[in-house]
């Protein structure tokens, strides 16, 4: 794609396209793989992210807090929580002071599922990244972390 653009518009700097295009392609390929261990457990990545947020914080969260923890919309969190609650992985508790507020926590089955699948998922992700050695993985993580911080701080400005 870059070579084609350079052939028809040789004066354009396609460097940014090379980076963004590769990030997008990596994301698409990773989404296509759909995290095999999660799929075997009957979970999507977004569902696992909700369960993981409840597990790693170690305390109850409201749906709004879960949305912030997982960078998800409130509507998406509500839909996923309904499914996870029906499966007996998450339970809801009303707030004693404000009936509009709901607190969420993992059930024992939810905690067991997260604790059982996390090592398998991490091994899968390690295999996905096995083409990069340790220092390369660290460098990539740092570079992507820097880009992510920059985007999170400037995205509203860039949209204007």
GROMACS .gro file of N, CA and C in nm, residues 15-150:
model
  408
   15UNK      N    1   0.517   0.786   0.614
   15UNK     CA    2   0.563   0.728   0.740
   15UNK      C    3   0.452   0.707   0.841
   16UNK      N    4   0.368   0.809   0.866
   16UNK     CA    5   0.259   0.787   0.962
   16UNK      C    6   0.163   0.676   0.919
   17UNK      N    7   0.138   0.666   0.789
   17UNK     CA    8   0.049   0.562   0.739
   17UNK      C    9   0.108   0.424   0.766
   18UNK      N   10   0.239   0.412   0.756
   18UNK     CA   11   0.303   0.283   0.782
   18UNK      C   12   0.281   0.241   0.928
   19UNK      N   13   0.291   0.334   1.020
   19UNK     CA   14   0.274   0.301   1.162
   19UNK      C   15   0.128   0.273   1.195
   20UNK      N   16   0.039   0.367   1.160
   20UNK     CA   17  -0.103   0.350   1.193
   20UNK      C   18  -0.160   0.227   1.121
   21UNK      N   19  -0.123   0.210   0.996
   21UNK     CA   20  -0.170   0.093   0.922
   21UNK      C   21  -0.128  -0.037   0.987
   22UNK      N   22  -0.005  -0.044   1.034
   22UNK     CA   23   0.043  -0.167   1.097
   22UNK      C   24  -0.026  -0.190   1.231
   23UNK      N   25  -0.047  -0.085   1.307
   23UNK     CA   26  -0.120  -0.099   1.434
   23UNK      C   27  -0.261  -0.151   1.406
   24UNK      N   28  -0.329  -0.091   1.308
   24UNK     CA   29  -0.464  -0.134   1.275
   24UNK      C   30  -0.467  -0.278   1.225
   25UNK      N   31  -0.369  -0.316   1.144
   25UNK     CA   32  -0.364  -0.453   1.092
   25UNK      C   33  -0.337  -0.552   1.205
   26UNK      N   34  -0.246  -0.518   1.295
   26UNK     CA   35  -0.221  -0.606   1.411
   26UNK      C   36  -0.348  -0.622   1.494
   27UNK      N   37  -0.417  -0.512   1.519
   27UNK     CA   38  -0.541  -0.518   1.597
   27UNK      C   39  -0.644  -0.607   1.528
   28UNK      N   40  -0.657  -0.592   1.397
   28UNK     CA   41  -0.754  -0.673   1.323
   28UNK      C   42  -0.719  -0.821   1.330
   29UNK      N   43  -0.591  -0.854   1.314
   29UNK     CA   44  -0.550  -0.995   1.320
   29UNK      C   45  -0.570  -1.052   1.459
   30UNK      N   46  -0.539  -0.973   1.561
   30UNK     CA   47  -0.560  -1.020   1.698
   30UNK      C   48  -0.708  -1.041   1.727
   31UNK      N   49  -0.793  -0.954   1.675
   31UNK     CA   50  -0.936  -0.971   1.696
   31UNK      C   51  -0.989  -1.092   1.621
   32UNK      N   52  -0.933  -1.119   1.503
   32UNK     CA   53  -0.976  -1.238   1.428
   32UNK      C   54  -0.942  -1.366   1.504
   33UNK      N   55  -0.828  -1.367   1.570
   33UNK     CA   56  -0.788  -1.486   1.646
   33UNK      C   57  -0.882  -1.507   1.764
   34UNK      N   58  -0.945  -1.400   1.810
   34UNK     CA   59  -1.044  -1.405   1.917
   34UNK      C   60  -0.995  -1.475   2.044
   35UNK      N   61  -0.870  -1.468   2.074
   35UNK     CA   62  -0.821  -1.520   2.200
   35UNK      C   63  -0.872  -1.662   2.227
   36UNK      N   64  -0.807  -1.758   2.166
   36UNK     CA   65  -0.850  -1.898   2.172
   36UNK      C   66  -0.886  -1.947   2.312
   37UNK      N   67  -0.805  -1.921   2.416
   37UNK     CA   68  -0.845  -1.970   2.549
   37UNK      C   69  -0.976  -1.909   2.597
   38UNK      N   70  -0.998  -1.783   2.566
   38UNK     CA   71  -1.123  -1.720   2.608
   38UNK      C   72  -1.241  -1.782   2.533
   39UNK      N   73  -1.222  -1.803   2.404
   39UNK     CA   74  -1.328  -1.862   2.323
   39UNK      C   75  -1.365  -2.000   2.376
   40UNK      N   76  -1.264  -2.081   2.414
   40UNK     CA   77  -1.291  -2.214   2.469
   40UNK      C   78  -1.369  -2.205   2.599
   41UNK      N   79  -1.349  -2.098   2.674
   41UNK     CA   80  -1.421  -2.078   2.800
   41UNK      C   81  -1.558  -2.013   2.777
   42UNK      N   82  -1.590  -1.984   2.651
   42UNK     CA   83  -1.719  -1.923   2.620
   42UNK      C   84  -1.725  -1.774   2.650
   43UNK      N   85  -1.608  -1.709   2.650
   43UNK     CA   86  -1.601  -1.566   2.681
   43UNK      C   87  -1.547  -1.488   2.563
   44UNK      N   88  -1.595  -1.368   2.548
   44UNK     CA   89  -1.535  -1.274   2.454
   44UNK      C   90  -1.429  -1.195   2.529
   45UNK      N   91  -1.341  -1.127   2.457
   45UNK     CA   92  -1.238  -1.044   2.521
   45UNK      C   93  -1.304  -0.935   2.607
   46UNK      N   94  -1.407  -0.865   2.557
   46UNK     CA   95  -1.469  -0.762   2.642
   46UNK      C   96  -1.531  -0.818   2.770
   47UNK      N   97  -1.589  -0.939   2.762
   47UNK     CA   98  -1.644  -1.000   2.883
   47UNK      C   99  -1.531  -1.033   2.982
   48UNK      N  100  -1.424  -1.090   2.930
   48UNK     CA  101  -1.310  -1.122   3.016
   48UNK      C  102  -1.251  -0.995   3.078
   49UNK      N  103  -1.248  -0.887   3.002
   49UNK     CA  104  -1.198  -0.761   3.055
   49UNK      C  105  -1.281  -0.714   3.174
   50UNK      N  106  -1.414  -0.730   3.167
   50UNK     CA  107  -1.500  -0.692   3.280
   50UNK      C  108  -1.472  -0.781   3.401
   51UNK      N  109  -1.466  -0.911   3.377
   51UNK     CA  110  -1.437  -1.004   3.487
   51UNK      C  111  -1.299  -0.975   3.547
   52UNK      N  112  -1.203  -0.951   3.459
   52UNK     CA  113  -1.067  -0.921   3.506
   52UNK      C  114  -1.061  -0.794   3.588
   53UNK      N  115  -1.137  -0.692   3.548
   53UNK     CA  116  -1.139  -0.567   3.625
   53UNK      C  117  -1.195  -0.590   3.764
   54UNK      N  118  -1.301  -0.668   3.772
   54UNK     CA  119  -1.357  -0.698   3.904
   54UNK      C  120  -1.260  -0.779   3.989
   55UNK      N  121  -1.184  -0.867   3.926
   55UNK     CA  122  -1.089  -0.951   4.001
   55UNK      C  123  -0.966  -0.872   4.045
   56UNK      N  124  -0.910  -0.793   3.956
   56UNK     CA  125  -0.784  -0.727   3.989
   56UNK      C  126  -0.801  -0.609   4.083
   57UNK      N  127  -0.919  -0.544   4.082
   57UNK     CA  128  -0.939  -0.434   4.176
   57UNK      C  129  -0.964  -0.486   4.317
   58UNK      N  130  -1.017  -0.607   4.326
   58UNK     CA  131  -1.036  -0.668   4.457
   58UNK      C  132  -1.154  -0.615   4.536
   59UNK      N  133  -1.239  -0.536   4.474
   59UNK     CA  134  -1.357  -0.487   4.545
   59UNK      C  135  -1.471  -0.465   4.448
   60UNK      N  136  -1.588  -0.437   4.502
   60UNK     CA  137  -1.705  -0.413   4.418
   60UNK      C  138  -1.686  -0.286   4.337
   61UNK      N  139  -1.746  -0.286   4.218
   61UNK     CA  140  -1.743  -0.169   4.131
   61UNK      C  141  -1.884  -0.139   4.084
   62UNK      N  142  -1.911  -0.014   4.054
   62UNK     CA  143  -2.037   0.023   3.991
   62UNK      C  144  -2.021   0.003   3.840
   63UNK      N  145  -2.131  -0.003   3.767
   63UNK     CA  146  -2.118  -0.013   3.621
   63UNK      C  147  -2.037   0.102   3.561
   64UNK      N  148  -2.052   0.222   3.612
   64UNK     CA  149  -1.973   0.335   3.562
   64UNK      C  150  -1.825   0.317   3.586
   65UNK      N  151  -1.790   0.268   3.704
   65UNK     CA  152  -1.648   0.243   3.734
   65UNK      C  153  -1.594   0.133   3.643
   66UNK      N  154  -1.675   0.030   3.617
   66UNK     CA  155  -1.633  -0.077   3.527
   66UNK      C  156  -1.611  -0.024   3.385
   67UNK      N  157  -1.698   0.067   3.343
   67UNK     CA  158  -1.683   0.125   3.209
   67UNK      C  159  -1.550   0.200   3.200
   68UNK      N  160  -1.517   0.275   3.304
   68UNK     CA  161  -1.389   0.348   3.303
   68UNK      C  162  -1.270   0.253   3.309
   69UNK      N  163  -1.280   0.149   3.389
   69UNK     CA  164  -1.171   0.052   3.402
   69UNK      C  165  -1.142  -0.020   3.271
   70UNK      N  166  -1.247  -0.042   3.191
   70UNK     CA  167  -1.233  -0.122   3.069
   70UNK      C  168  -1.242  -0.039   2.942
   71UNK      N  169  -1.250   0.093   2.957
   71UNK     CA  170  -1.260   0.183   2.840
   71UNK      C  171  -1.377   0.144   2.750
   72UNK      N  172  -1.490   0.111   2.811
   72UNK     CA  173  -1.609   0.069   2.738
   72UNK      C  174  -1.720   0.171   2.758
   73UNK      N  175  -1.819   0.166   2.670
   73UNK     CA  176  -1.935   0.252   2.687
   73UNK      C  177  -2.025   0.194   2.796
   74UNK      N  178  -2.105   0.278   2.855
   74UNK     CA  179  -2.199   0.232   2.957
   74UNK      C  180  -2.296   0.129   2.902
   75UNK      N  181  -2.343   0.151   2.779
   75UNK     CA  182  -2.437   0.057   2.718
   75UNK      C  183  -2.373  -0.079   2.696
   76UNK      N  184  -2.248  -0.081   2.652
   76UNK     CA  185  -2.179  -0.207   2.630
   76UNK      C  186  -2.158  -0.281   2.762
   77UNK      N  187  -2.123  -0.208   2.866
   77UNK     CA  188  -2.103  -0.271   2.998
   77UNK      C  189  -2.235  -0.330   3.046
   78UNK      N  190  -2.343  -0.256   3.032
   78UNK     CA  191  -2.474  -0.305   3.076
   78UNK      C  192  -2.511  -0.435   3.006
   79UNK      N  193  -2.490  -0.439   2.876
   79UNK     CA  194  -2.523  -0.559   2.797
   79UNK      C  195  -2.438  -0.678   2.843
   80UNK      N  196  -2.308  -0.656   2.858
   80UNK     CA  197  -2.219  -0.765   2.899
   80UNK      C  198  -2.249  -0.811   3.041
   81UNK      N  199  -2.279  -0.717   3.130
   81UNK     CA  200  -2.309  -0.754   3.268
   81UNK      C  201  -2.436  -0.839   3.276
   82UNK      N  202  -2.532  -0.809   3.193
   82UNK     CA  203  -2.655  -0.888   3.191
   82UNK      C  204  -2.621  -1.034   3.158
   83UNK      N  205  -2.538  -1.054   3.056
   83UNK     CA  206  -2.500  -1.190   3.016
   83UNK      C  207  -2.417  -1.259   3.125
   84UNK      N  208  -2.323  -1.186   3.184
   84UNK     CA  209  -2.237  -1.246   3.286
   84UNK      C  210  -2.315  -1.277   3.414
   85UNK      N  211  -2.414  -1.194   3.444
   85UNK     CA  212  -2.499  -1.219   3.561
   85UNK      C  213  -2.585  -1.343   3.537
   86UNK      N  214  -2.642  -1.354   3.417
   86UNK     CA  215  -2.724  -1.471   3.382
   86UNK      C  216  -2.643  -1.599   3.388
   87UNK      N  217  -2.513  -1.590   3.358
   87UNK     CA  218  -2.425  -1.708   3.364
   87UNK      C  219  -2.376  -1.738   3.505
   88UNK      N  220  -2.411  -1.653   3.600
   88UNK     CA  221  -2.372  -1.677   3.738
   88UNK      C  222  -2.229  -1.639   3.770
   89UNK      N  223  -2.169  -1.551   3.688
   89UNK     CA  224  -2.030  -1.511   3.709
   89UNK      C  225  -2.017  -1.379   3.783
   90UNK      N  226  -2.120  -1.298   3.778
   90UNK     CA  227  -2.122  -1.167   3.844
   90UNK      C  228  -2.254  -1.155   3.919
   91UNK      N  229  -2.248  -1.090   4.035
   91UNK     CA  230  -2.372  -1.063   4.107
   91UNK      C  231  -2.383  -0.914   4.137
   92UNK      N  232  -2.506  -0.870   4.144
   92UNK     CA  233  -2.538  -0.728   4.165
   92UNK      C  234  -2.590  -0.710   4.308
   93UNK      N  235  -2.555  -0.596   4.366
   93UNK     CA  236  -2.605  -0.562   4.499
   93UNK      C  237  -2.647  -0.416   4.495
   94UNK      N  238  -2.767  -0.390   4.537
   94UNK     CA  239  -2.815  -0.252   4.543
   94UNK      C  240  -2.748  -0.176   4.655
   95UNK      N  241  -2.735  -0.046   4.636
   95UNK     CA  242  -2.677   0.041   4.737
   95UNK      C  243  -2.782   0.070   4.844
   96UNK      N  244  -2.743   0.064   4.970
   96UNK     CA  245  -2.838   0.087   5.078
   96UNK      C  246  -2.879   0.233   5.089
   97UNK      N  247  -2.793   0.325   5.043
   97UNK     CA  248  -2.823   0.468   5.053
   97UNK      C  249  -2.888   0.525   4.928
   98UNK      N  250  -2.859   0.466   4.812
   98UNK     CA  251  -2.910   0.520   4.686
   98UNK      C  252  -2.955   0.404   4.598
   99UNK      N  253  -3.085   0.388   4.584
   99UNK     CA  254  -3.138   0.273   4.510
   99UNK      C  255  -3.101   0.275   4.362
  100UNK      N  256  -3.058   0.388   4.310
  100UNK     CA  257  -3.018   0.396   4.169
  100UNK      C  258  -2.881   0.334   4.146
  101UNK      N  259  -2.802   0.317   4.252
  101UNK     CA  260  -2.665   0.267   4.240
  101UNK      C  261  -2.662   0.116   4.259
  102UNK      N  262  -2.587   0.050   4.172
  102UNK     CA  263  -2.568  -0.095   4.179
  102UNK      C  264  -2.420  -0.122   4.197
  103UNK      N  265  -2.389  -0.216   4.285
  103UNK     CA  266  -2.251  -0.260   4.306
  103UNK      C  267  -2.238  -0.401   4.249
  104UNK      N  268  -2.126  -0.425   4.184
  104UNK     CA  269  -2.103  -0.553   4.116
  104UNK      C  270  -1.982  -0.622   4.175
  105UNK      N  271  -1.990  -0.754   4.182
  105UNK     CA  272  -1.876  -0.832   4.228
  105UNK      C  273  -1.880  -0.968   4.162
  106UNK      N  274  -1.766  -1.032   4.160
  106UNK     CA  275  -1.757  -1.167   4.106
  106UNK      C  276  -1.821  -1.265   4.202
  107UNK      N  277  -1.887  -1.364   4.147
  107UNK     CA  278  -1.929  -1.478   4.227
  107UNK      C  279  -1.807  -1.569   4.245
  108UNK      N  280  -1.822  -1.670   4.327
  108UNK     CA  281  -1.712  -1.767   4.340
  108UNK      C  282  -1.682  -1.831   4.206
  109UNK      N  283  -1.787  -1.861   4.128
  109UNK     CA  284  -1.766  -1.921   3.995
  109UNK      C  285  -1.693  -1.824   3.903
  110UNK      N  286  -1.725  -1.695   3.911
  110UNK     CA  287  -1.657  -1.595   3.830
  110UNK      C  288  -1.510  -1.583   3.867
  111UNK      N  289  -1.483  -1.581   3.997
  111UNK     CA  290  -1.344  -1.571   4.044
  111UNK      C  291  -1.265  -1.695   4.002
  112UNK      N  292  -1.326  -1.812   4.017
  112UNK     CA  293  -1.258  -1.937   3.976
  112UNK      C  294  -1.229  -1.937   3.826
  113UNK      N  295  -1.325  -1.887   3.746
  113UNK     CA  296  -1.305  -1.884   3.602
  113UNK      C  297  -1.189  -1.793   3.565
  114UNK      N  298  -1.186  -1.672   3.622
  114UNK     CA  299  -1.078  -1.579   3.593
  114UNK      C  300  -0.944  -1.636   3.637
  115UNK      N  301  -0.940  -1.688   3.759
  115UNK     CA  302  -0.815  -1.742   3.811
  115UNK      C  303  -0.767  -1.862   3.731
  116UNK      N  304  -0.860  -1.941   3.677
  116UNK     CA  305  -0.822  -2.057   3.599
  116UNK      C  306  -0.777  -2.023   3.458
  117UNK      N  307  -0.842  -1.924   3.399
  117UNK     CA  308  -0.812  -1.893   3.259
  117UNK      C  309  -0.696  -1.795   3.243
  118UNK      N  310  -0.668  -1.714   3.343
  118UNK     CA  311  -0.563  -1.612   3.328
  118UNK      C  312  -0.427  -1.672   3.292
  119UNK      N  313  -0.379  -1.774   3.360
  119UNK     CA  314  -0.249  -1.830   3.320
  119UNK      C  315  -0.250  -1.886   3.177
  120UNK      N  316  -0.361  -1.946   3.136
  120UNK     CA  317  -0.372  -2.001   3.001
  120UNK      C  318  -0.374  -1.887   2.899
  121UNK      N  319  -0.447  -1.781   2.930
  121UNK     CA  320  -0.454  -1.666   2.839
  121UNK      C  321  -0.317  -1.599   2.828
  122UNK      N  322  -0.247  -1.585   2.939
  122UNK     CA  323  -0.114  -1.524   2.935
  122UNK      C  324  -0.017  -1.610   2.854
  123UNK      N  325  -0.028  -1.741   2.865
  123UNK     CA  326   0.057  -1.830   2.785
  123UNK      C  327   0.025  -1.814   2.636
  124UNK      N  328  -0.103  -1.800   2.604
  124UNK     CA  329  -0.144  -1.777   2.465
  124UNK      C  330  -0.086  -1.646   2.414
  125UNK      N  331  -0.097  -1.540   2.493
  125UNK     CA  332  -0.045  -1.410   2.452
  125UNK      C  333   0.107  -1.412   2.440
  126UNK      N  334   0.173  -1.488   2.526
  126UNK     CA  335   0.318  -1.505   2.515
  126UNK      C  336   0.352  -1.572   2.382
  127UNK      N  337   0.276  -1.673   2.344
  127UNK     CA  338   0.300  -1.740   2.216
  127UNK      C  339   0.277  -1.646   2.099
  128UNK      N  340   0.175  -1.562   2.108
  128UNK     CA  341   0.146  -1.465   2.002
  128UNK      C  342   0.265  -1.371   1.982
  129UNK      N  343   0.330  -1.334   2.092
  129UNK     CA  344   0.442  -1.239   2.087
  129UNK      C  345   0.578  -1.307   2.078
  130UNK      N  346   0.580  -1.437   2.059
  130UNK     CA  347   0.707  -1.511   2.066
  130UNK      C  348   0.806  -1.473   1.957
  131UNK      N  349   0.764  -1.408   1.851
  131UNK     CA  350   0.856  -1.364   1.748
  131UNK      C  351   0.942  -1.247   1.790
  132UNK      N  352   0.908  -1.187   1.902
  132UNK     CA  353   0.987  -1.075   1.956
  132UNK      C  354   1.055  -1.122   2.084
  133UNK      N  355   1.185  -1.089   2.098
  133UNK     CA  356   1.252  -1.128   2.222
  133UNK      C  357   1.212  -1.032   2.334
  134UNK      N  358   1.256  -1.061   2.455
  134UNK     CA  359   1.219  -0.982   2.573
  134UNK      C  360   1.244  -0.834   2.558
  135UNK      N  361   1.366  -0.793   2.520
  135UNK     CA  362   1.390  -0.649   2.504
  135UNK      C  363   1.302  -0.584   2.397
  136UNK      N  364   1.278  -0.656   2.288
  136UNK     CA  365   1.191  -0.601   2.183
  136UNK      C  366   1.048  -0.585   2.235
  137UNK      N  367   1.001  -0.683   2.312
  137UNK     CA  368   0.867  -0.671   2.369
  137UNK      C  369   0.859  -0.552   2.465
  138UNK      N  370   0.963  -0.534   2.545
  138UNK     CA  371   0.966  -0.420   2.636
  138UNK      C  372   0.967  -0.288   2.562
  139UNK      N  373   1.046  -0.281   2.456
  139UNK     CA  374   1.053  -0.159   2.376
  139UNK      C  375   0.919  -0.130   2.309
  140UNK      N  376   0.857  -0.233   2.253
  140UNK     CA  377   0.728  -0.215   2.188
  140UNK      C  378   0.622  -0.171   2.290
  141UNK      N  379   0.622  -0.234   2.407
  141UNK     CA  380   0.527  -0.195   2.511
  141UNK      C  381   0.546  -0.049   2.551
  142UNK      N  382   0.671  -0.008   2.566
  142UNK     CA  383   0.699   0.131   2.604
  142UNK      C  384   0.656   0.228   2.493
  143UNK      N  385   0.686   0.195   2.370
  143UNK     CA  386   0.647   0.282   2.258
  143UNK      C  387   0.496   0.293   2.246
  144UNK      N  388   0.427   0.179   2.254
  144UNK     CA  389   0.281   0.181   2.246
  144UNK      C  390   0.221   0.253   2.367
  145UNK      N  391   0.281   0.235   2.483
  145UNK     CA  392   0.234   0.306   2.603
  145UNK      C  393   0.246   0.456   2.586
  146UNK      N  394   0.358   0.501   2.529
  146UNK     CA  395   0.376   0.644   2.504
  146UNK      C  396   0.275   0.697   2.404
  147UNK      N  397   0.252   0.622   2.297
  147UNK     CA  398   0.154   0.663   2.197
  147UNK      C  399   0.015   0.667   2.259
  148UNK      N  400  -0.018   0.567   2.337
  148UNK     CA  401  -0.149   0.561   2.401
  148UNK      C  402  -0.170   0.679   2.495
  149UNK      N  403  -0.071   0.711   2.575
  149UNK     CA  404  -0.082   0.827   2.664
  149UNK      C  405  -0.103   0.956   2.586
  150UNK      N  406  -0.030   0.968   2.479
  150UNK     CA  407  -0.043   1.087   2.395
  150UNK      C  408  -0.183   1.096   2.334
   0.00000   0.00000   0.00000
